[in-house]
Coordinates of C-alpha atoms in Angstrom, one line a residue:
M26 CA 93.9 58.3 148.7
S27 CA 95.4 61.2 150.6
K28 CA 93.0 63.5 152.4
Q29 CA 95.0 66.5 151.3
T30 CA 93.3 68.5 148.6
T31 CA 94.3 71.0 145.9
D32 CA 93.9 74.6 146.9
T33 CA 92.3 75.7 143.6
V34 CA 88.5 76.0 143.2
A35 CA 86.9 76.6 139.8
L36 CA 84.3 79.3 140.0
F37 CA 82.8 81.0 136.9
G38 CA 85.6 79.6 134.8
L39 CA 88.3 81.1 137.0
P40 CA 90.9 79.2 139.2
I41 CA 90.3 80.8 142.6
T42 CA 93.1 80.1 145.0
N43 CA 91.7 78.7 148.3
V44 CA 94.1 80.3 150.8
T45 CA 94.0 82.4 154.0
M46 CA 95.6 85.8 154.1
K47 CA 98.6 84.3 155.9
Q48 CA 99.0 81.6 153.3
A49 CA 98.7 84.1 150.5
L50 CA 101.5 86.2 152.1
S51 CA 103.7 83.1 152.5
R52 CA 103.3 82.3 148.8
I53 CA 104.0 85.8 147.7
E54 CA 107.3 85.7 149.6
E55 CA 108.1 82.4 147.9
H56 CA 107.4 84.1 144.5
I57 CA 109.7 87.0 145.4
L58 CA 112.5 84.6 146.1
S59 CA 111.8 82.4 143.1
G60 CA 113.6 84.6 140.6
R61 CA 110.7 84.5 138.2
T62 CA 107.8 86.9 137.5
H63 CA 104.4 86.0 139.0
Q64 CA 101.1 87.7 138.2
I65 CA 98.5 87.7 140.9
A66 CA 94.8 88.8 140.5
T67 CA 92.4 89.8 143.3
A68 CA 89.1 88.6 141.8
N69 CA 85.6 89.6 142.5
L70 CA 82.3 89.0 140.7
D71 CA 83.0 91.8 138.2
F72 CA 86.2 89.9 137.2
A73 CA 84.1 86.8 136.6
R74 CA 81.5 88.6 134.5
N75 CA 84.2 90.3 132.4
S76 CA 86.1 87.0 131.9
L77 CA 82.8 85.2 130.9
R78 CA 82.4 87.9 128.2
D79 CA 86.1 88.0 127.1
Q80 CA 87.9 84.7 126.6
Y81 CA 91.3 86.5 126.2
L82 CA 90.9 88.0 129.7
Q83 CA 89.8 84.6 131.1
R84 CA 93.0 83.0 129.7
I85 CA 95.1 85.7 131.3
I86 CA 93.5 85.2 134.7
C87 CA 93.9 81.4 134.3
E88 CA 97.6 81.9 133.9
C89 CA 98.1 83.9 137.1
S90 CA 100.1 82.2 139.9
M91 CA 97.3 83.1 142.3
V92 CA 93.8 84.4 141.9
L93 CA 92.7 85.6 145.3
P94 CA 89.0 85.7 146.3
D95 CA 88.3 89.4 146.8
G96 CA 84.5 89.4 146.5
A97 CA 82.0 87.9 148.9
P98 CA 79.9 86.4 146.1
L99 CA 82.8 84.1 145.3
L100 CA 82.5 82.8 148.8
W101 CA 78.8 82.3 148.5
A102 CA 79.2 80.4 145.2
S103 CA 81.9 78.1 146.6
S104 CA 79.7 77.2 149.5
L105 CA 76.7 76.4 147.2
L106 CA 79.0 74.1 145.2
G107 CA 80.1 72.3 148.3
V108 CA 83.7 73.5 148.4
P109 CA 83.7 76.6 150.6
L110 CA 86.6 79.0 150.3
K111 CA 88.6 79.5 153.5
E112 CA 88.3 83.3 153.7
R113 CA 88.0 86.5 151.6
V114 CA 91.4 87.9 150.7
T115 CA 90.9 91.4 149.5
G116 CA 93.4 93.7 147.8
V117 CA 92.8 96.5 150.2
D118 CA 93.6 94.1 153.1
L119 CA 96.6 92.6 151.3
I120 CA 98.4 95.9 150.7
P121 CA 99.0 96.7 154.4
Q122 CA 100.2 93.2 154.9
L123 CA 102.7 93.6 152.1
A124 CA 103.8 96.9 153.5
E125 CA 104.5 95.2 156.9
L126 CA 106.4 92.4 155.0
S127 CA 108.4 95.1 153.2
A128 CA 109.3 96.8 156.5
R129 CA 110.6 93.5 157.9
R130 CA 112.3 92.1 154.8
G131 CA 113.2 95.2 152.8
Y132 CA 111.3 94.2 149.7
G133 CA 110.7 97.2 147.4
I134 CA 107.2 98.2 146.5
Y135 CA 106.2 100.2 143.5
L136 CA 102.8 101.9 143.2
L137 CA 101.5 102.2 139.6
G138 CA 98.2 103.8 138.7
S139 CA 95.3 105.5 140.5
S140 CA 95.6 109.2 140.7
D141 CA 98.8 111.0 141.8
E142 CA 96.9 112.4 144.8
S143 CA 95.7 109.0 145.9
S144 CA 99.0 107.3 145.2
E145 CA 100.9 109.9 147.3
K146 CA 98.5 109.8 150.2
A147 CA 98.4 106.0 150.2
A148 CA 102.2 105.9 150.3
Q149 CA 102.2 108.4 153.2
V150 CA 99.6 106.3 155.1
L151 CA 101.6 103.1 154.6
E152 CA 104.9 104.8 155.7
Q153 CA 103.2 106.1 158.9
R154 CA 101.6 102.8 159.7
F155 CA 104.7 100.7 158.9
P156 CA 107.9 102.5 159.6
G157 CA 110.7 101.2 157.3
V158 CA 108.3 100.2 154.5
N159 CA 110.4 100.3 151.3
I160 CA 108.3 102.1 148.7
V161 CA 110.8 102.5 146.0
G162 CA 108.7 104.5 143.6
R163 CA 105.2 105.4 142.3
H164 CA 103.7 106.7 139.1
A165 CA 100.2 107.6 138.1
P166 CA 100.2 107.8 134.3
E167 CA 97.5 109.8 132.5
V168 CA 94.4 107.7 132.0
R169 CA 94.3 106.4 128.5
P170 CA 93.3 103.3 126.6
L171 CA 95.9 100.5 126.7
H172 CA 97.0 101.1 123.1
E173 CA 97.6 104.8 123.7
M174 CA 99.7 104.4 126.9
D175 CA 103.4 105.4 127.0
N176 CA 104.5 102.0 128.1
E177 CA 108.2 102.6 127.4
D178 CA 108.2 105.4 129.9
I179 CA 106.3 103.4 132.5
L180 CA 108.5 100.4 132.1
R181 CA 111.7 102.5 132.3
R182 CA 110.5 104.0 135.6
I183 CA 109.8 100.6 137.1
E184 CA 113.1 99.2 135.9
A185 CA 115.0 102.1 137.4
C186 CA 113.4 101.4 140.8
N187 CA 113.9 97.6 140.7
P188 CA 110.9 96.7 142.9
A189 CA 110.1 93.2 144.3
I190 CA 106.4 93.9 144.3
L191 CA 104.5 95.9 141.7
L192 CA 101.0 97.1 142.7
V193 CA 99.0 98.1 139.6
A194 CA 95.8 100.2 140.1
F195 CA 94.4 100.5 136.6
G196 CA 91.2 98.6 137.4
N197 CA 90.0 95.4 135.8
P198 CA 90.4 94.3 133.0
K199 CA 93.0 96.9 132.1
Q200 CA 95.5 96.1 134.9
E201 CA 95.4 92.3 134.2
I202 CA 95.9 92.8 130.5
W203 CA 98.7 95.4 131.0
I204 CA 100.6 93.1 133.5
H205 CA 100.3 90.1 131.2
R206 CA 101.5 92.0 128.1
H207 CA 104.6 93.3 129.8
K208 CA 105.4 90.5 132.2
D209 CA 108.6 89.5 130.4
R210 CA 109.8 93.0 130.2
L211 CA 108.9 93.9 133.8
K212 CA 111.4 91.5 135.5
V213 CA 109.4 92.1 138.8
P214 CA 109.0 89.0 140.9
V215 CA 105.4 89.8 141.9
A216 CA 102.9 92.0 140.0
I217 CA 99.4 92.4 141.5
G218 CA 96.3 94.1 140.1
I219 CA 94.7 96.0 143.0
G220 CA 91.9 98.0 141.4
G221 CA 90.7 100.9 143.6
A222 CA 92.5 99.8 146.7
L223 CA 94.9 102.8 146.8
D224 CA 91.8 105.1 147.0
M225 CA 90.6 103.3 150.1
I226 CA 94.0 103.3 151.8
A227 CA 94.4 107.0 151.0
G228 CA 91.0 107.6 152.7
N229 CA 89.3 108.9 149.6
L230 CA 86.8 106.1 150.0
K231 CA 85.7 104.8 153.4
R232 CA 86.1 101.1 154.2
A233 CA 83.1 99.4 155.7
P234 CA 83.1 98.7 159.4
R235 CA 84.4 95.3 160.5
W236 CA 81.0 94.1 161.4
V237 CA 79.7 94.9 157.9
Q238 CA 82.7 93.0 156.5
R239 CA 82.0 90.0 158.6
L240 CA 78.5 89.9 157.4
Q241 CA 79.9 90.0 153.8
L242 CA 77.9 93.2 153.1
E243 CA 80.8 95.5 152.2
W244 CA 79.5 95.7 148.6
A245 CA 76.4 97.5 150.0
F246 CA 78.5 99.9 152.0
R247 CA 80.6 100.7 148.9
M248 CA 77.5 101.1 146.7
A249 CA 76.1 103.7 149.2
Q250 CA 79.2 105.8 148.7
E251 CA 79.3 105.6 144.9
P252 CA 75.7 104.7 143.7
S253 CA 75.9 106.2 140.2
R254 CA 79.1 104.1 139.4
L255 CA 78.5 100.9 141.4
L256 CA 74.8 100.3 141.2
P257 CA 74.8 99.6 137.4
R258 CA 77.9 97.5 137.8
Y259 CA 76.5 95.5 140.6
A260 CA 73.3 95.0 138.8
R261 CA 75.2 93.6 135.8
D262 CA 77.3 91.4 138.0
A263 CA 74.2 90.1 139.9
A264 CA 72.5 89.3 136.6
A265 CA 75.5 87.4 135.3
M266 CA 75.6 85.4 138.6
M267 CA 71.9 84.6 138.4
V268 CA 72.4 83.2 134.9
H269 CA 75.7 81.2 135.3
L270 CA 75.5 80.0 138.9
P271 CA 72.2 78.2 138.6
L272 CA 73.4 76.6 135.4
G273 CA 76.5 75.4 137.1
L274 CA 74.6 74.0 140.1
F275 CA 72.1 72.3 137.8
A276 CA 74.9 70.6 135.8
N277 CA 76.5 69.6 139.1
R278 CA 73.3 68.0 140.3
L279 CA 72.8 66.1 137.0
Q280 CA 76.0 64.1 137.6
P281 CA 75.5 60.6 138.9
G282 CA 76.0 59.9 142.6
E283 CA 79.4 58.9 144.1
R284 CA 80.8 55.5 143.6
R285 CA 83.8 53.7 145.0
Q286 CA 86.6 56.1 144.4
G287 CA 89.5 54.1 143.0
S288 CA 92.9 55.5 142.3
L289 CA 94.8 57.6 139.7
Q290 CA 96.4 55.6 137.0
V291 CA 99.5 56.8 135.2
D292 CA 100.9 55.6 131.9
V293 CA 104.0 57.2 130.2
Q294 CA 104.3 56.7 126.5
G295 CA 107.5 58.5 125.4
T296 CA 106.7 62.2 125.3
I297 CA 103.1 61.7 126.4
R298 CA 101.9 61.1 130.0
V299 CA 98.4 59.7 130.3
V300 CA 96.7 60.1 133.7
A301 CA 93.4 58.2 134.2
T302 CA 91.1 59.9 136.8
P303 CA 88.8 57.8 138.9
A304 CA 85.0 58.0 139.3
K305 CA 85.0 61.3 141.2
L306 CA 87.3 64.1 140.3
S307 CA 87.5 66.1 143.6
G308 CA 90.2 67.9 145.6
D309 CA 92.2 64.9 146.7
V310 CA 92.4 63.4 143.2
S311 CA 93.3 66.8 141.7
L312 CA 96.2 67.1 144.1
W313 CA 97.7 64.0 142.5
L314 CA 96.8 65.3 139.1
V315 CA 98.7 68.5 139.7
R316 CA 101.7 66.5 140.8
E317 CA 101.6 64.5 137.6
A318 CA 101.4 67.8 135.7
R319 CA 104.6 69.0 137.4
A320 CA 106.2 65.6 136.5
A321 CA 105.1 66.1 132.9
V322 CA 106.6 69.6 132.9
L323 CA 109.9 68.3 134.2
A324 CA 110.0 65.6 131.5
S325 CA 108.7 67.9 128.7
Q326 CA 105.7 65.7 128.2
T327 CA 102.2 66.4 126.9
L328 CA 99.6 65.5 129.5
V329 CA 96.5 63.5 128.5
V330 CA 93.8 63.3 131.2
D331 CA 91.8 60.2 130.6
M332 CA 88.4 60.9 132.1
S333 CA 86.6 57.8 130.8
A334 CA 85.9 56.5 134.3
T335 CA 85.0 59.8 135.8
I336 CA 81.2 60.4 136.4
R337 CA 81.4 63.4 138.8
A338 CA 83.6 66.5 138.7
E339 CA 83.5 68.8 141.7
A340 CA 84.6 72.5 141.8
D341 CA 87.9 71.7 143.5
G342 CA 88.5 68.9 141.0
L343 CA 88.0 71.3 138.2
G344 CA 90.3 73.7 140.0
G345 CA 93.0 71.0 139.8
L346 CA 92.5 70.8 136.0
L347 CA 92.9 74.5 135.7
E348 CA 96.1 74.4 137.9
A349 CA 97.5 71.5 135.7
R350 CA 96.7 73.6 132.6
R351 CA 98.5 76.6 134.0
L352 CA 101.6 74.5 134.7
L353 CA 101.6 72.9 131.3
L354 CA 101.0 76.0 129.3
G355 CA 103.6 77.9 131.3
A356 CA 106.1 75.4 130.0
G357 CA 104.8 75.6 126.4
L358 CA 103.3 72.1 126.6
W359 CA 99.8 70.8 125.9
I360 CA 97.1 69.3 128.1
W361 CA 94.2 67.2 126.7
L362 CA 91.0 66.0 128.3
A363 CA 89.8 62.8 126.8
G364 CA 86.8 60.4 127.1
M365 CA 84.5 62.7 129.1
S366 CA 81.0 61.5 129.9
N367 CA 78.1 63.8 129.0
P368 CA 77.4 64.9 132.6
V369 CA 81.1 65.9 133.1
R370 CA 81.2 67.6 129.8
R371 CA 78.1 69.6 130.8
V372 CA 79.8 70.7 134.0
L373 CA 82.8 71.9 132.1
Q374 CA 80.6 73.8 129.6
F375 CA 78.4 75.5 132.3
S376 CA 81.5 76.2 134.3
A377 CA 82.9 78.2 131.3
M378 CA 85.9 75.9 131.1
A379 CA 85.4 73.8 128.0
D380 CA 87.1 76.2 125.6
L381 CA 90.2 76.3 127.8
F382 CA 91.2 72.7 127.0
R383 CA 92.0 70.5 124.0
I384 CA 89.3 67.9 124.1
A385 CA 89.2 64.5 122.4
A386 CA 86.7 61.7 122.3
T387 CA 89.2 59.1 123.5
P388 CA 92.8 59.1 124.9
A389 CA 94.0 57.3 121.7
E390 CA 92.7 60.2 119.6
A391 CA 94.5 62.7 121.8
I392 CA 97.7 60.7 121.6
H393 CA 97.4 60.4 117.8
F394 CA 96.7 64.1 117.3
T395 CA 99.6 65.0 119.6
A396 CA 102.0 62.8 117.8
A397 CA 100.9 64.0 114.3
S398 CA 101.1 67.6 115.4
A399 CA 104.6 67.1 116.9
S400 CA 105.9 65.6 113.7
S401 CA 104.5 68.3 111.4
M402 CA 105.1 71.6 113.3
P403 CA 107.4 72.9 116.0
V404 CA 106.1 73.7 119.5
R405 CA 105.6 77.5 119.6
N406 CA 105.8 79.8 122.5
K407 CA 102.4 80.2 124.1
A408 CA 102.4 83.9 123.8
Q409 CA 102.8 83.6 120.0
T410 CA 100.1 81.0 119.5
I411 CA 96.7 82.1 118.3
S412 CA 93.8 80.5 120.2
R413 CA 91.6 78.6 117.7
Q414 CA 89.2 75.7 117.3
T415 CA 89.5 72.4 115.5
S416 CA 88.0 69.0 115.8
V417 CA 88.9 65.4 116.4
A418 CA 86.4 62.7 115.4
G419 CA 83.6 65.2 115.6
Q420 CA 84.5 66.4 119.1
P421 CA 85.5 70.1 119.8
V422 CA 89.1 70.7 120.5
A423 CA 90.0 73.9 122.1
R424 CA 93.6 74.9 121.3
A425 CA 94.2 76.7 124.6
S426 CA 97.7 78.0 124.0

């Protein structure tokens, strides 16, 4: 088995991309050149708490091309789970890097959201720091609920400027939902939710000193500036982490010890690709799993992951499942998990992932249900499919479309 590993780690039910800032920038440029629209999230613990409460938001974030680790608690959690993230990649650090890339390559940047004052000042700061940065437009619409926003006006403004990078500062979850709803209409290669990053760049909020950032205590510095707003939020976030992280760690510890690894087995049955995972689902195995998911997409096949032999699932292995799911759903295809042991099933449940997948008791049942469904109904676009629950042989099946 290759020593390479997937770069996705499952934390609090979210697929966190395990990259450095340099690697994130390289991927963003690849996305710009791809000709397709890519949504990127900069996730912190508040994102995780919101997604744990809102399955619709969780599914949106799970469809993002990258979910960057913005918050220090995500790094702490990954270390406790034995798959430490490489580094923290924050939105406020990413924006200057994108401005520098724009100055070198000419990529247009559009600033959407925040206040008009912060947006204007942030644009001025970036233009002073990075001469030649191509800020093609900005707009700070009136703060309204999503259903009351003048989206036609916003979309026309963006279309007229034809940016390569759209930075949306509506705050989570509003910015993630807005980007997802309008992704097809936007026709922007890269759309990133950046929260309050423009306020920091504009200087309305002070950034913590480097030594505070290195100690991963920036949250405390921010709370000291905005205690009335951030103290309640951080308290809710901490409470959520204290509930879900111990459960995840406990479920992980309940799994049996490692055995001889074995290899990934693949069996193609017409329009169904069955991938049997070995005893331990970890990063190296999930790398192969993601490759098989890409092969299934190219061949327009349903992917059935036979986990009958799997007795341990690590956070990077679960990350591979989330990445495979993203690829399949992006092509309007299905992914099944079949034959899970009770310890692995508990890990999925306590990792807030079980409802994201179609689950069957055995691979044969997944194949049978897929064949029956294919003969009785057309494959629908994922954006038109309503998420719902059904069952196969007494086992829950999450229709994650």
